[in-house]
Amino acid sequence: MSKGILVTFEGVEGSGKSTHCERICAYLEKKGFEVVHVHEPGGTRIGQQVRNILLSGENEEMVDRTELFLFMASRSQIVGELIRPALNAGKVVVCDRYIDSTVTYQGYGRGIDEKFIKVLNKFAVGEVVPDLTIVLDVETPIGLKRAKKRLSGEKPDRIEKLKLSFHQRIREGYLALARAEPGRVRIVDVDRDIKKTERAVKKCVDRFLQKRKPMKEK
Ligand SMILES: Nc1ncnc2c1ncn2[C@@H]1O[C@H](COP(=O)(O)OP(=O)(O)O)[C@@H](O)[C@H]1O
Ligand SMILES: [Mg+2]
């Protein structure tokens, strides 16, 4: 058993993962935890190279299975290089996307067998499963609109470019995961007011910490 805590953020594009990961990291640091903030795909030197291959708009010919294995490659690297050592050192790791993104995007989105994805996830991460997963739930068109706005003129990446029905399946996938694993996966509704969402996320994390206790604080 590791001494640390792994919290992951999930949700469709533009749901607010980056925004709320950052805010919760600052909050936890203020509380005295040592916090490591990472994101997927990427987060390591090797993972960043894999991310570039995955997201490049030029790689249109990528087949679904290649995509699946590349996500897994980036994931095993970040677990081995960063996440597992940080957890063993008693830190809180906040990860922007993790194993559930592959179940939703490659499973619900691309139609790859969910059971097989879960086997690969297990192989990639071993015992390093999230203690808490926050799914930021927003209506898909609203999320996509926000993601588009964020681009400010840049081209959307290979996955952002996919059609609305694809992203809608992703949202359904997350809601199904939350139903299947209510102890680990918590849904937070994304309000138009960022502060309100922030408060809801904090409440969710605080509840988890209260139940979890004894955790080494700095
Ligand atoms: N309640 C909210 N929570 C988070 N972001 C919000 C909210 N309302 C509006 N936004 C806007 O939506 C965008 C969310 O983007 P981001 O955090 O990058 O999402 P993601 O990382 O999930 O793609 C930001 O531009 C943010 O200002
Ligand atoms: Mg983001």
Short mmCIF file of C-alpha atoms and ligand atoms in Angstrom, two decimals:
data_model
loop_
_atom_site.label_atom_id
_atom_site.label_comp_id
_atom_site.label_asym_id
_atom_site.label_seq_id
_atom_site.Cartn_x
_atom_site.Cartn_y
_atom_site.Cartn_z
CA MET A 1 0.00 0.00 0.00
CA SER A 2 1.34 3.41 -0.92
CA LYS A 3 1.30 6.21 1.61
CA GLY A 4 0.08 8.86 -0.82
CA ILE A 5 -3.20 9.67 -2.49
CA LEU A 6 -4.03 9.64 -6.18
CA VAL A 7 -6.82 11.97 -7.29
CA THR A 8 -7.77 12.03 -10.96
CA PHE A 9 -9.90 14.47 -12.94
CA GLU A 10 -11.95 13.33 -15.90
CA GLY A 11 -14.53 14.79 -18.24
CA VAL A 12 -15.18 15.80 -21.84
CA GLU A 13 -13.14 18.49 -23.61
CA GLY A 14 -13.67 21.89 -22.04
CA SER A 15 -15.32 20.52 -18.90
CA GLY A 16 -12.77 22.34 -16.74
CA LYS A 17 -10.24 19.66 -15.81
CA SER A 18 -7.17 21.88 -16.21
CA THR A 19 -8.83 24.75 -14.39
CA HIS A 20 -9.96 22.70 -11.40
CA CYS A 21 -6.83 20.52 -11.18
CA GLU A 22 -4.83 23.68 -10.73
CA ARG A 23 -7.20 25.12 -8.14
CA ILE A 24 -7.40 21.93 -6.09
CA CYS A 25 -3.60 21.60 -6.14
CA ALA A 26 -3.27 25.10 -4.70
CA TYR A 27 -5.93 24.28 -2.11
CA LEU A 28 -4.22 21.05 -1.02
CA GLU A 29 -0.83 22.74 -0.84
CA LYS A 30 -2.32 25.38 1.41
CA LYS A 31 -3.58 22.58 3.61
CA GLY A 32 -0.01 21.37 3.97
CA PHE A 33 0.11 18.45 1.56
CA GLU A 34 2.98 17.88 -0.82
CA VAL A 35 1.27 17.90 -4.19
CA VAL A 36 2.38 16.67 -7.60
CA HIS A 37 0.29 17.83 -10.58
CA VAL A 38 0.55 15.78 -13.77
CA HIS A 39 -1.44 15.37 -16.96
CA GLU A 40 -2.06 12.68 -19.54
CA PRO A 41 -1.08 11.90 -22.18
CA GLY A 42 2.39 13.27 -21.53
CA GLY A 43 3.77 14.44 -18.22
CA THR A 44 7.20 12.92 -18.83
CA ARG A 45 9.85 13.52 -21.49
CA ILE A 46 8.99 10.26 -23.24
CA GLY A 47 5.27 10.72 -22.66
CA GLN A 48 5.40 14.16 -24.23
CA GLN A 49 6.80 12.64 -27.42
CA VAL A 50 3.99 10.08 -27.41
CA ARG A 51 1.49 12.92 -26.81
CA ASN A 52 2.77 14.74 -29.88
CA ILE A 53 2.17 11.65 -32.02
CA LEU A 54 -1.29 11.11 -30.52
CA LEU A 55 -2.60 14.62 -30.90
CA SER A 56 -0.95 15.84 -34.08
CA GLY A 57 -3.62 16.79 -36.60
CA GLU A 58 -1.32 15.35 -39.30
CA ASN A 59 -1.70 11.79 -37.99
CA GLU A 60 -5.16 11.29 -39.47
CA GLU A 61 -4.35 7.74 -40.63
CA MET A 62 -3.82 6.45 -37.06
CA VAL A 63 -5.85 3.29 -36.47
CA ASP A 64 -7.78 2.82 -33.23
CA ARG A 65 -5.54 0.09 -31.83
CA THR A 66 -2.41 2.17 -32.36
CA GLU A 67 -4.10 5.01 -30.52
CA LEU A 68 -4.97 2.68 -27.64
CA PHE A 69 -1.42 1.38 -27.27
CA LEU A 70 0.10 4.86 -27.44
CA PHE A 71 -2.11 6.07 -24.60
CA MET A 72 -1.08 3.02 -22.60
CA ALA A 73 2.60 3.64 -23.39
CA SER A 74 2.43 7.20 -22.12
CA ARG A 75 0.56 5.97 -19.04
CA SER A 76 3.01 3.24 -18.02
CA GLN A 77 5.84 5.75 -18.34
CA ILE A 78 4.23 8.37 -16.13
CA VAL A 79 3.29 5.77 -13.52
CA GLY A 80 6.80 4.31 -13.37
CA GLU A 81 8.66 7.59 -13.58
CA LEU A 82 6.48 9.97 -11.57
CA ILE A 83 3.25 8.75 -10.01
CA ARG A 84 4.35 5.59 -8.18
CA PRO A 85 7.50 7.20 -6.67
CA ALA A 86 5.47 10.23 -5.56
CA LEU A 87 2.82 8.06 -3.91
CA ASN A 88 5.49 5.98 -2.20
CA ALA A 89 6.93 9.22 -0.83
CA GLY A 90 3.53 10.04 0.70
CA LYS A 91 2.57 12.81 -1.73
CA VAL A 92 -0.81 13.71 -3.17
CA VAL A 93 -0.80 13.21 -6.93
CA VAL A 94 -3.44 15.09 -8.93
CA CYS A 95 -3.70 13.73 -12.46
CA ASP A 96 -5.54 15.46 -15.30
CA ARG A 97 -6.98 12.38 -17.11
CA TYR A 98 -6.00 8.78 -16.35
CA ILE A 99 -7.29 5.22 -16.83
CA ASP A 100 -10.95 6.23 -17.20
CA SER A 101 -10.22 8.41 -20.23
CA THR A 102 -9.21 5.29 -22.14
CA VAL A 103 -12.35 3.41 -21.13
CA THR A 104 -14.48 6.33 -22.35
CA TYR A 105 -12.55 7.53 -25.43
CA GLN A 106 -11.26 4.25 -26.82
CA GLY A 107 -14.11 2.15 -25.37
CA TYR A 108 -17.30 4.20 -25.62
CA GLY A 109 -15.87 6.47 -28.33
CA ARG A 110 -13.98 4.09 -30.63
CA GLY A 111 -15.87 0.91 -29.74
CA ILE A 112 -12.94 -1.15 -28.43
CA ASP A 113 -13.96 -3.83 -25.91
CA GLU A 114 -14.10 -2.25 -22.46
CA LYS A 115 -12.95 -5.42 -20.71
CA PHE A 116 -9.82 -5.56 -22.85
CA ILE A 117 -9.08 -1.89 -22.10
CA LYS A 118 -9.37 -2.59 -18.39
CA VAL A 119 -6.91 -5.48 -18.69
CA LEU A 120 -4.43 -3.20 -20.49
CA ASN A 121 -4.98 -0.45 -17.92
CA LYS A 122 -4.16 -2.92 -15.16
CA PHE A 123 -1.02 -3.98 -17.01
CA ALA A 124 0.05 -0.34 -17.51
CA VAL A 125 -0.56 0.92 -13.96
CA GLY A 126 -0.49 -2.17 -11.72
CA GLU A 127 -1.67 -1.24 -8.25
CA VAL A 128 -1.62 2.50 -8.97
CA VAL A 129 -5.37 3.03 -9.22
CA PRO A 130 -7.04 6.32 -8.26
CA ASP A 131 -8.29 6.74 -4.71
CA LEU A 132 -10.71 9.39 -5.90
CA THR A 133 -11.87 10.31 -9.40
CA ILE A 134 -13.78 13.51 -10.06
CA VAL A 135 -15.78 13.59 -13.26
CA LEU A 136 -16.62 17.14 -14.26
CA ASP A 137 -19.93 16.79 -15.98
CA VAL A 138 -21.05 19.37 -18.49
CA GLU A 139 -23.36 19.15 -21.47
CA THR A 140 -21.12 18.10 -24.32
CA PRO A 141 -21.87 21.02 -26.70
CA ILE A 142 -21.12 23.53 -23.92
CA GLY A 143 -17.80 21.82 -23.14
CA LEU A 144 -16.81 21.71 -26.80
CA LYS A 145 -17.70 25.37 -27.21
CA ARG A 146 -15.44 26.27 -24.27
CA ALA A 147 -12.64 24.10 -25.64
CA LYS A 148 -12.98 25.85 -29.00
CA LYS A 149 -12.84 29.28 -27.40
CA ARG A 150 -9.69 28.26 -25.52
CA LEU A 151 -7.95 27.50 -28.84
CA SER A 152 -8.01 31.19 -29.80
CA GLY A 153 -7.31 30.61 -33.48
CA GLU A 154 -5.17 27.46 -33.15
CA LYS A 155 -6.35 24.28 -34.86
CA PRO A 156 -8.15 21.68 -32.71
CA ASP A 157 -6.12 18.50 -32.09
CA ARG A 158 -6.87 15.12 -33.71
CA ILE A 159 -9.29 14.11 -30.96
CA GLU A 160 -10.91 17.50 -30.35
CA LYS A 161 -11.78 17.48 -34.07
CA LEU A 162 -14.07 14.44 -33.76
CA LYS A 163 -17.79 14.98 -34.19
CA LEU A 164 -20.29 15.82 -31.47
CA SER A 165 -21.79 12.30 -31.32
CA PHE A 166 -18.33 10.90 -30.45
CA HIS A 167 -17.95 13.32 -27.56
CA GLN A 168 -21.50 12.60 -26.44
CA ARG A 169 -20.62 8.92 -26.09
CA ILE A 170 -17.66 9.95 -23.93
CA ARG A 171 -19.97 11.78 -21.55
CA GLU A 172 -22.27 8.76 -21.39
CA GLY A 173 -19.23 6.59 -20.65
CA TYR A 174 -18.25 8.73 -17.69
CA LEU A 175 -21.77 8.67 -16.28
CA ALA A 176 -21.80 4.87 -16.62
CA LEU A 177 -18.44 4.61 -14.83
CA ALA A 178 -19.77 6.70 -11.96
CA ARG A 179 -22.77 4.40 -11.66
CA ALA A 180 -20.55 1.32 -11.72
CA GLU A 181 -18.00 2.58 -9.18
CA PRO A 182 -19.81 5.08 -6.96
CA GLY A 183 -17.24 4.76 -4.16
CA ARG A 184 -14.33 5.99 -6.29
CA VAL A 185 -15.93 8.02 -9.09
CA ARG A 186 -17.78 11.18 -8.09
CA ILE A 187 -19.68 13.39 -10.48
CA VAL A 188 -19.43 17.14 -10.03
CA ASP A 189 -21.84 19.20 -12.11
CA VAL A 190 -20.08 22.03 -13.85
CA ASP A 191 -21.91 25.23 -13.07
CA ARG A 192 -21.61 28.30 -15.27
CA ASP A 193 -20.00 29.97 -12.28
CA ILE A 194 -16.41 28.64 -11.93
CA LYS A 195 -16.36 29.48 -8.21
CA LYS A 196 -19.40 27.32 -7.58
CA THR A 197 -17.79 24.39 -9.35
CA GLU A 198 -14.60 25.01 -7.40
CA ARG A 199 -16.51 24.84 -4.13
CA ALA A 200 -18.21 21.61 -5.19
CA VAL A 201 -14.85 20.04 -6.09
CA LYS A 202 -13.32 21.10 -2.75
CA LYS A 203 -16.27 19.64 -0.88
CA CYS A 204 -15.82 16.36 -2.69
CA VAL A 205 -12.09 16.24 -1.90
CA ASP A 206 -12.60 17.28 1.74
CA ARG A 207 -15.19 14.55 2.24
CA PHE A 208 -12.78 12.02 0.83
CA LEU A 209 -9.91 13.22 3.04
CA GLN A 210 -12.07 13.10 6.15
CA LYS A 211 -12.99 9.51 5.50
CA ARG A 212 -9.49 8.53 4.53
CA LYS A 213 -7.43 10.04 7.36
CA PRO A 214 -4.41 9.26 8.64
CA MET A 215 -2.36 10.91 5.93
CA LYS A 216 1.07 12.34 6.39
CA GLU A 217 0.96 16.14 6.21
CA LYS A 218 4.08 18.22 5.80
N1 LIG B 1 -17.58 26.13 -13.98
C1 LIG B 1 -16.51 26.11 -14.75
N2 LIG B 1 -15.47 25.37 -14.44
C2 LIG B 1 -14.38 25.33 -15.22
N3 LIG B 1 -14.21 26.03 -16.34
C3 LIG B 1 -15.21 26.82 -16.72
C4 LIG B 1 -16.41 26.90 -15.94
N4 LIG B 1 -17.22 27.76 -16.55
C5 LIG B 1 -16.55 28.20 -17.64
N5 LIG B 1 -15.34 27.66 -17.75
C6 LIG B 1 -14.36 27.91 -18.80
O1 LIG B 1 -14.26 26.71 -19.56
C7 LIG B 1 -12.91 26.47 -19.92
C8 LIG B 1 -12.51 25.12 -19.33
O2 LIG B 1 -11.32 24.75 -19.88
P1 LIG B 1 -10.29 23.71 -19.27
O3 LIG B 1 -10.15 23.86 -17.78
O4 LIG B 1 -9.08 23.89 -20.09
O5 LIG B 1 -11.06 22.34 -19.58
P2 LIG B 1 -10.43 20.92 -19.90
O6 LIG B 1 -9.08 20.90 -19.31
O7 LIG B 1 -11.40 19.97 -19.23
O8 LIG B 1 -10.49 20.74 -21.38
C9 LIG B 1 -12.07 27.60 -19.38
O9 LIG B 1 -11.87 28.55 -20.40
C10 LIG B 1 -12.94 28.18 -18.28
O10 LIG B 1 -12.74 29.56 -18.08
MG MG B 2 -7.20 20.47 -20.14
#
